[in-house]
Short mmCIF file of C-alpha atoms and ligand atoms in Angstrom, two decimals:
data_model
loop_
_atom_site.label_atom_id
_atom_site.label_comp_id
_atom_site.label_asym_id
_atom_site.label_seq_id
_atom_site.Cartn_x
_atom_site.Cartn_y
_atom_site.Cartn_z
CA UNK U 55 -170.24 223.20 2.63
CA UNK U 56 -170.82 225.18 -0.55
CA UNK U 57 -172.49 223.47 -3.49
CA UNK U 58 -172.59 224.56 -7.14
CA UNK U 59 -174.91 223.51 -9.97
CA UNK U 60 -174.03 224.14 -13.64
CA UNK U 61 -176.61 224.99 -16.35
CA UNK U 62 -178.78 226.46 -13.61
CA UNK U 63 -180.65 228.40 -16.31
CA UNK U 64 -182.00 225.09 -17.64
CA UNK U 65 -184.92 223.10 -16.32
CA UNK U 66 -182.94 220.30 -14.67
CA UNK U 67 -180.23 222.57 -13.21
CA UNK U 68 -182.88 224.86 -11.77
CA UNK U 69 -184.78 221.97 -10.16
CA UNK U 70 -181.55 220.60 -8.67
CA UNK U 71 -180.75 224.02 -7.20
CA UNK U 72 -184.24 224.21 -5.67
CA UNK U 73 -183.91 220.77 -4.09
CA UNK U 74 -180.45 221.66 -2.74
CA UNK U 75 -181.73 224.91 -1.24
CA UNK U 76 -184.51 222.92 0.46
CA UNK U 77 -181.89 220.50 1.81
CA UNK U 78 -179.45 223.22 2.95
CA UNK U 79 -180.09 226.95 2.56
CA UNK U 80 -179.84 229.49 -0.25
CA UNK U 81 -176.43 230.77 0.87
CA UNK U 82 -174.90 227.30 0.47
CA UNK U 83 -175.94 226.92 -3.20
CA UNK U 84 -174.24 228.71 -6.11
CA UNK U 85 -175.59 228.61 -9.65
CA UNK U 86 -173.38 228.62 -12.74
CA UNK U 87 -175.04 229.77 -15.95
CA UNK U 88 -173.97 230.52 -19.50
CA UNK U 89 -176.96 232.88 -19.71
CA UNK U 90 -177.77 234.24 -16.23
CA UNK U 91 -180.69 236.20 -17.73
CA UNK U 92 -182.44 232.84 -18.30
CA UNK U 93 -182.42 232.06 -14.56
CA UNK U 94 -185.71 232.76 -12.82
CA UNK U 95 -186.19 233.61 -9.15
CA UNK U 96 -183.81 231.23 -7.46
CA UNK U 97 -182.49 233.84 -5.02
CA UNK U 98 -178.96 232.40 -5.07
CA UNK U 99 -175.54 233.69 -6.04
CA UNK U 100 -175.14 233.34 -9.83
CA UNK U 101 -171.75 233.10 -11.52
CA UNK U 102 -170.56 232.79 -15.14
CA UNK U 103 -170.69 229.18 -16.35
CA UNK U 104 -170.21 228.79 -20.11
CA UNK U 105 -168.69 225.35 -20.73
CA UNK U 106 -166.60 226.91 -23.52
CA UNK U 107 -164.93 229.46 -21.17
CA UNK U 108 -162.43 227.63 -18.92
CA UNK U 109 -161.14 230.75 -17.12
CA UNK U 110 -164.66 231.82 -16.16
CA UNK U 111 -165.43 228.31 -14.90
CA UNK U 112 -162.33 228.19 -12.69
CA UNK U 113 -163.03 231.62 -11.19
CA UNK U 114 -166.69 230.70 -10.60
CA UNK U 115 -165.78 227.49 -8.80
CA UNK U 116 -163.56 229.23 -6.21
CA UNK U 117 -164.67 228.22 -2.73
CA UNK U 118 -166.97 225.42 -3.96
CA UNK U 119 -166.77 222.04 -2.19
CA UNK U 120 -169.02 219.92 -4.39
CA UNK U 121 -170.39 220.42 -7.91
CA UNK U 122 -173.20 219.02 -10.06
CA UNK U 123 -172.19 219.03 -13.74
CA UNK U 124 -175.39 219.00 -15.80
CA UNK U 125 -174.76 217.40 -19.17
CA UNK U 126 -174.57 219.93 -22.01
CA UNK U 127 -176.60 220.14 -25.20
CA UNK U 128 -173.83 220.47 -27.81
CA UNK U 129 -173.14 217.78 -30.45
CA UNK U 130 -171.31 214.80 -28.88
CA UNK U 131 -167.88 215.66 -30.30
CA UNK U 132 -168.02 219.15 -28.75
CA UNK U 133 -169.69 218.07 -25.52
CA UNK U 134 -166.78 215.91 -24.35
CA UNK U 135 -164.39 218.86 -24.47
CA UNK U 136 -166.90 221.17 -22.78
CA UNK U 137 -167.31 218.73 -19.90
CA UNK U 138 -163.50 218.37 -19.69
CA UNK U 139 -163.32 222.15 -19.28
CA UNK U 140 -165.63 221.90 -16.27
CA UNK U 141 -163.72 218.97 -14.74
CA UNK U 142 -160.35 220.70 -15.18
CA UNK U 143 -161.72 223.94 -13.71
CA UNK U 144 -163.10 222.03 -10.72
CA UNK U 145 -159.70 220.43 -10.07
CA UNK U 146 -157.86 223.72 -10.44
CA UNK U 147 -160.31 225.51 -8.14
CA UNK U 148 -159.95 222.89 -5.40
CA UNK U 149 -163.46 221.41 -5.70
CA UNK U 150 -163.53 218.13 -3.76
CA UNK U 151 -166.42 216.25 -5.39
CA UNK U 152 -168.17 216.19 -8.75
CA UNK U 153 -171.57 214.68 -9.58
CA UNK U 154 -172.51 214.16 -13.23
CA UNK U 155 -175.96 213.88 -14.86
CA UNK U 156 -175.31 211.15 -17.41
CA UNK U 157 -177.81 209.27 -19.60
CA UNK U 158 -179.01 205.70 -19.99
CA UNK U 159 -178.91 204.02 -23.38
CA UNK U 160 -177.02 201.72 -25.74
CA UNK U 161 -173.43 202.70 -26.60
CA UNK U 162 -173.78 201.20 -30.07
CA UNK U 163 -176.32 200.50 -32.73
CA UNK U 164 -178.79 203.42 -32.58
CA UNK U 165 -178.82 206.99 -33.86
CA UNK U 166 -178.71 208.10 -30.20
CA UNK U 167 -175.58 206.06 -29.44
CA UNK U 168 -173.06 208.86 -30.24
CA UNK U 169 -174.68 210.94 -27.48
CA UNK U 170 -174.55 207.97 -25.10
CA UNK U 171 -170.87 207.43 -25.99
CA UNK U 172 -170.06 211.06 -25.24
CA UNK U 173 -171.73 210.71 -21.83
CA UNK U 174 -169.73 207.52 -21.15
CA UNK U 175 -166.52 209.40 -22.05
CA UNK U 176 -167.37 212.13 -19.54
CA UNK U 177 -168.07 209.45 -16.94
CA UNK U 178 -164.57 208.03 -17.62
CA UNK U 179 -163.03 211.51 -17.43
CA UNK U 180 -164.69 212.12 -14.05
CA UNK U 181 -163.61 208.75 -12.68
CA UNK U 182 -160.03 209.55 -13.74
CA UNK U 183 -160.13 213.10 -12.33
CA UNK U 184 -158.85 212.24 -8.87
CA UNK U 185 -161.88 213.97 -7.32
CA UNK U 186 -164.56 212.22 -5.31
CA UNK U 187 -167.45 211.50 -7.66
CA UNK U 188 -170.92 210.06 -8.10
CA UNK U 189 -172.77 209.57 -11.38
CA UNK U 190 -176.47 209.31 -12.18
CA UNK U 191 -177.66 207.86 -15.48
CA UNK U 192 -180.96 209.55 -16.25
CA UNK U 193 -183.94 207.76 -17.69
CA UNK U 194 -185.84 209.46 -20.49
CA UNK U 195 -187.89 212.51 -19.45
CA UNK U 196 -191.65 211.91 -19.58
CA UNK U 197 -192.51 215.64 -19.67
CA UNK U 198 -192.01 216.02 -23.45
CA UNK U 199 -194.78 213.46 -24.06
CA UNK U 200 -197.09 215.48 -21.83
CA UNK U 201 -196.12 218.75 -23.55
CA UNK U 202 -196.82 217.06 -26.91
CA UNK U 203 -200.42 216.26 -25.94
CA UNK U 204 -202.07 218.69 -28.36
CA UNK U 205 -200.14 217.17 -31.27
CA UNK U 206 -200.95 213.65 -30.09
CA UNK U 207 -204.60 214.66 -29.79
CA UNK U 208 -204.63 216.05 -33.33
CA UNK U 209 -203.04 212.85 -34.67
CA UNK U 210 -205.18 210.56 -32.52
CA UNK U 211 -202.22 208.30 -31.90
CA UNK U 212 -198.73 207.83 -30.58
CA UNK U 213 -196.60 206.47 -33.41
CA UNK U 214 -192.93 205.55 -32.95
CA UNK U 215 -190.42 202.70 -33.16
CA UNK U 216 -190.50 201.59 -29.51
CA UNK U 217 -192.77 198.65 -30.36
CA UNK U 218 -193.41 196.55 -27.26
CA UNK U 219 -190.26 197.82 -25.50
CA UNK U 220 -190.59 199.22 -21.99
CA UNK U 221 -189.10 202.56 -20.97
CA UNK U 222 -188.20 203.56 -17.43
CA UNK U 223 -189.11 207.20 -17.84
CA UNK U 224 -188.44 209.81 -15.16
CA UNK U 225 -189.21 213.47 -14.41
CA UNK U 226 -186.85 216.38 -13.85
CA UNK U 227 -188.29 216.87 -10.38
CA UNK U 228 -187.57 213.26 -9.39
CA UNK U 229 -184.09 213.49 -10.87
CA UNK U 230 -183.38 216.71 -8.99
CA UNK U 231 -184.25 215.04 -5.71
CA UNK U 232 -181.77 212.26 -6.53
CA UNK U 233 -179.00 214.69 -7.52
CA UNK U 234 -179.39 216.65 -4.29
CA UNK U 235 -178.88 213.34 -2.48
CA UNK U 236 -175.90 212.32 -4.62
CA UNK U 237 -174.23 215.67 -3.97
CA UNK U 238 -174.75 215.76 -0.22
CA UNK U 239 -174.36 212.06 0.68
CA UNK U 240 -170.77 210.83 0.94
CA UNK U 241 -171.71 207.14 1.26
CA UNK U 242 -172.79 207.07 -2.42
CA UNK U 243 -169.42 208.27 -3.74
CA UNK U 244 -167.61 206.23 -6.38
CA UNK U 245 -170.78 204.63 -7.80
CA UNK U 246 -173.01 204.90 -10.87
CA UNK U 247 -176.80 204.80 -10.45
CA UNK U 248 -179.65 204.35 -12.95
CA UNK U 249 -182.27 206.99 -12.11
CA UNK U 250 -185.71 206.12 -13.47
CA UNK U 251 -189.24 205.12 -12.60
CA UNK U 252 -191.15 201.91 -13.34
CA UNK U 253 -190.70 200.90 -17.00
CA UNK U 254 -193.87 201.15 -19.13
CA UNK U 255 -194.81 200.36 -22.73
CA UNK U 256 -196.09 202.90 -25.27
CA UNK U 257 -199.68 201.53 -25.05
CA UNK U 258 -199.45 202.02 -21.27
CA UNK U 259 -198.19 205.58 -21.85
CA UNK U 260 -201.18 206.18 -24.16
CA UNK U 261 -203.52 204.88 -21.43
CA UNK U 262 -202.00 207.26 -18.85
CA UNK U 263 -202.29 210.24 -21.24
CA UNK U 264 -205.87 209.27 -22.11
CA UNK U 265 -206.81 209.15 -18.44
CA UNK U 266 -205.14 212.50 -17.68
CA UNK U 267 -206.28 214.46 -20.75
CA UNK U 268 -209.46 212.74 -21.91
CA UNK U 269 -207.87 211.74 -25.22
CA UNK U 270 -208.44 208.44 -27.03
CA UNK U 271 -204.93 207.83 -28.27
CA UNK U 272 -203.91 204.48 -29.68
CA UNK U 273 -200.37 203.24 -30.29
CA UNK U 274 -198.91 202.45 -33.71
CA UNK U 275 -195.49 200.83 -34.11
CA UNK U 276 -193.15 202.10 -36.85
CA UNK U 277 -189.80 200.76 -38.12
CA UNK U 278 -186.66 202.38 -36.68
CA UNK U 279 -185.71 203.72 -40.12
CA UNK U 280 -189.13 205.22 -40.81
CA UNK U 281 -189.27 206.87 -37.38
CA UNK U 282 -185.80 208.44 -37.69
CA UNK U 283 -186.89 209.82 -41.09
CA UNK U 284 -190.17 211.09 -39.58
CA UNK U 285 -188.43 212.85 -36.67
CA UNK U 286 -185.69 214.26 -38.90
CA UNK U 287 -188.33 215.77 -41.21
CA UNK U 288 -190.00 217.49 -38.21
CA UNK U 289 -187.02 218.31 -35.98
CA UNK U 290 -183.99 218.55 -38.28
CA UNK U 291 -180.74 216.66 -38.81
CA UNK U 292 -179.38 216.93 -35.23
CA UNK U 293 -182.35 216.37 -32.89
CA UNK U 294 -184.38 214.17 -35.27
CA UNK U 295 -181.98 211.18 -35.29
CA UNK U 296 -181.41 211.59 -31.52
CA UNK U 297 -185.14 211.22 -30.80
CA UNK U 298 -185.50 208.40 -33.32
CA UNK U 299 -182.50 206.64 -31.79
CA UNK U 300 -183.96 206.86 -28.28
CA UNK U 301 -187.10 204.96 -29.37
CA UNK U 302 -184.96 202.40 -31.19
CA UNK U 303 -183.16 201.90 -27.87
CA UNK U 304 -186.50 201.45 -26.08
CA UNK U 305 -187.48 198.76 -28.62
CA UNK U 306 -184.16 196.99 -27.93
CA UNK U 307 -184.83 196.96 -24.17
CA UNK U 308 -182.07 199.42 -23.22
CA UNK U 309 -184.40 201.42 -20.94
CA UNK U 310 -186.16 198.46 -19.34
CA UNK U 311 -184.31 198.67 -16.02
CA UNK U 312 -185.63 198.68 -12.45
CA UNK U 313 -183.11 201.42 -11.67
CA UNK U 314 -181.47 202.44 -8.40
CA UNK U 315 -183.68 205.38 -7.47
CA UNK U 316 -184.58 204.17 -3.99
CA UNK U 317 -180.94 203.37 -3.16
CA UNK U 318 -180.04 207.01 -3.86
CA UNK U 319 -183.02 208.78 -2.33
CA UNK U 320 -184.29 206.36 0.31
CA UNK U 321 -187.77 206.41 -1.21
CA UNK U 322 -189.43 204.99 -4.35
CA UNK U 323 -189.57 207.01 -7.57
CA UNK U 324 -192.95 208.71 -8.00
CA UNK U 325 -195.44 206.23 -9.50
CA UNK U 326 -196.95 206.94 -12.93
CA UNK U 327 -200.44 206.74 -11.43
CA UNK U 328 -199.45 209.50 -9.03
CA UNK U 329 -197.65 211.61 -11.66
CA UNK U 330 -200.45 211.51 -14.25
CA UNK U 331 -203.21 212.05 -11.72
CA UNK U 332 -201.40 215.23 -10.64
CA UNK U 333 -201.79 216.66 -14.17
CA UNK U 334 -205.00 218.57 -14.72
CA UNK U 335 -206.39 219.87 -17.96
N1 NAP B 1157 -183.11 212.42 -20.07
C1 NAP B 1157 -183.66 213.03 -21.10
O1 NAP B 1157 -184.73 212.61 -21.61
C2 NAP B 1157 -183.03 214.26 -21.68
C3 NAP B 1157 -183.72 214.98 -22.67
C4 NAP B 1157 -183.13 216.14 -23.15
C5 NAP B 1157 -181.89 216.54 -22.67
N2 NAP B 1157 -181.26 215.80 -21.72
C6 NAP B 1157 -179.95 216.21 -21.15
O2 NAP B 1157 -180.22 216.77 -19.88
C7 NAP B 1157 -179.64 218.08 -19.80
C8 NAP B 1157 -180.49 219.00 -18.95
O3 NAP B 1157 -181.81 219.01 -19.45
P1 NAP B 1157 -182.76 220.26 -19.24
O4 NAP B 1157 -184.12 219.74 -19.23
O5 NAP B 1157 -182.28 221.10 -18.11
O6 NAP B 1157 -182.49 221.06 -20.62
P2 NAP B 1157 -182.80 222.60 -20.89
O7 NAP B 1157 -183.89 223.09 -20.04
O8 NAP B 1157 -182.92 222.72 -22.38
O9 NAP B 1157 -181.47 223.34 -20.42
C9 NAP B 1157 -180.25 223.15 -21.09
C10 NAP B 1157 -179.22 223.91 -20.29
O10 NAP B 1157 -177.93 223.66 -20.84
C11 NAP B 1157 -177.26 224.92 -20.81
N3 NAP B 1157 -176.14 224.93 -21.73
C12 NAP B 1157 -176.15 224.60 -23.04
N4 NAP B 1157 -174.92 224.79 -23.55
C13 NAP B 1157 -174.14 225.28 -22.55
C14 NAP B 1157 -172.79 225.70 -22.46
N5 NAP B 1157 -171.98 225.70 -23.53
N6 NAP B 1157 -172.33 226.12 -21.26
C15 NAP B 1157 -173.14 226.15 -20.19
N7 NAP B 1157 -174.43 225.78 -20.21
C16 NAP B 1157 -174.91 225.36 -21.38
C17 NAP B 1157 -178.32 225.91 -21.18
O11 NAP B 1157 -177.90 227.23 -20.89
P3 NAP B 1157 -178.51 228.54 -21.63
O12 NAP B 1157 -179.61 229.06 -20.71
O13 NAP B 1157 -177.36 229.46 -21.72
O14 NAP B 1157 -179.03 228.12 -22.97
C18 NAP B 1157 -179.44 225.42 -20.26
O15 NAP B 1157 -179.22 225.89 -18.95
C19 NAP B 1157 -179.53 218.52 -21.23
O16 NAP B 1157 -178.52 219.48 -21.32
C20 NAP B 1157 -179.21 217.22 -21.96
O17 NAP B 1157 -177.83 216.90 -21.87
C21 NAP B 1157 -181.81 214.69 -21.20
#
């Protein structure tokens, strides 16, 4: 069997490749990258993988049995077509199975919903492709909150619109373990799985960060409108509403799901006690 992972220059694609190598060997894993120069020390065959270059994609997928399509970063209206390029190339190249890294979240009603809708469209395109398939719906990454610790420390608080909503966060490493399983296990084909850890509130997140980093963060709830405006002022018109919309979704309960992690991997998702105690500062 030969496995390929797209966007292997990114953090999730790279982690998936590492987990696949550990499960198989480095000759069985091929990385596709738009920017191969961004790939660090994987020791695998790298091939061209720009989602906007269908001919490259088809040539790169020659001889591949099963493929992980890592969701792209383009605006939703462009992303659907990019993912269709990958699916069409996989079919034309004779790939047998495709696994897609989708996202959890509400299809309507938040500023993040257009991204969720584009992911749902790709799910539908994959299900209609005629290939074997499996789909993971990722929880929200927890790493950005950890990387934001200096800013949180300076502000003394976490302020957002999640309110008392719980979020089943995850980590790229935990997701990668699940995607290696989805790619290599045939008994999970034809199903969609929520991939996330135990849901926690924002005050609980503040407690975990305080314990790991010695901070004294408190939590302050903001309105959805104020938080979208706050994020847009800091992050711009594309990413700002996306981040604001995610927290609006948390407040609405869209990420408060037990998830299917253990079904996919045969073991529980890493606990937040374990994750945060592994962080040293
Ligand atoms: N669950 C969450 O909380 C969450 C948060 C953020 C994003 N996401 C989604 O998860 C995906 C993976 O996350 P990540 O942490 O790996 O992000 P990342 O480290 O920023 O990597 C993004 C990857 O997408 C690649 N890419 C972008 N446009 C492409 C194109 N046109 N053709 C081929 N590759 C392209 C980039 O390639 P280059 O090296 O060429 O730039 C890079 O490898 C993201 O793309 C996004 O859809 C999820």
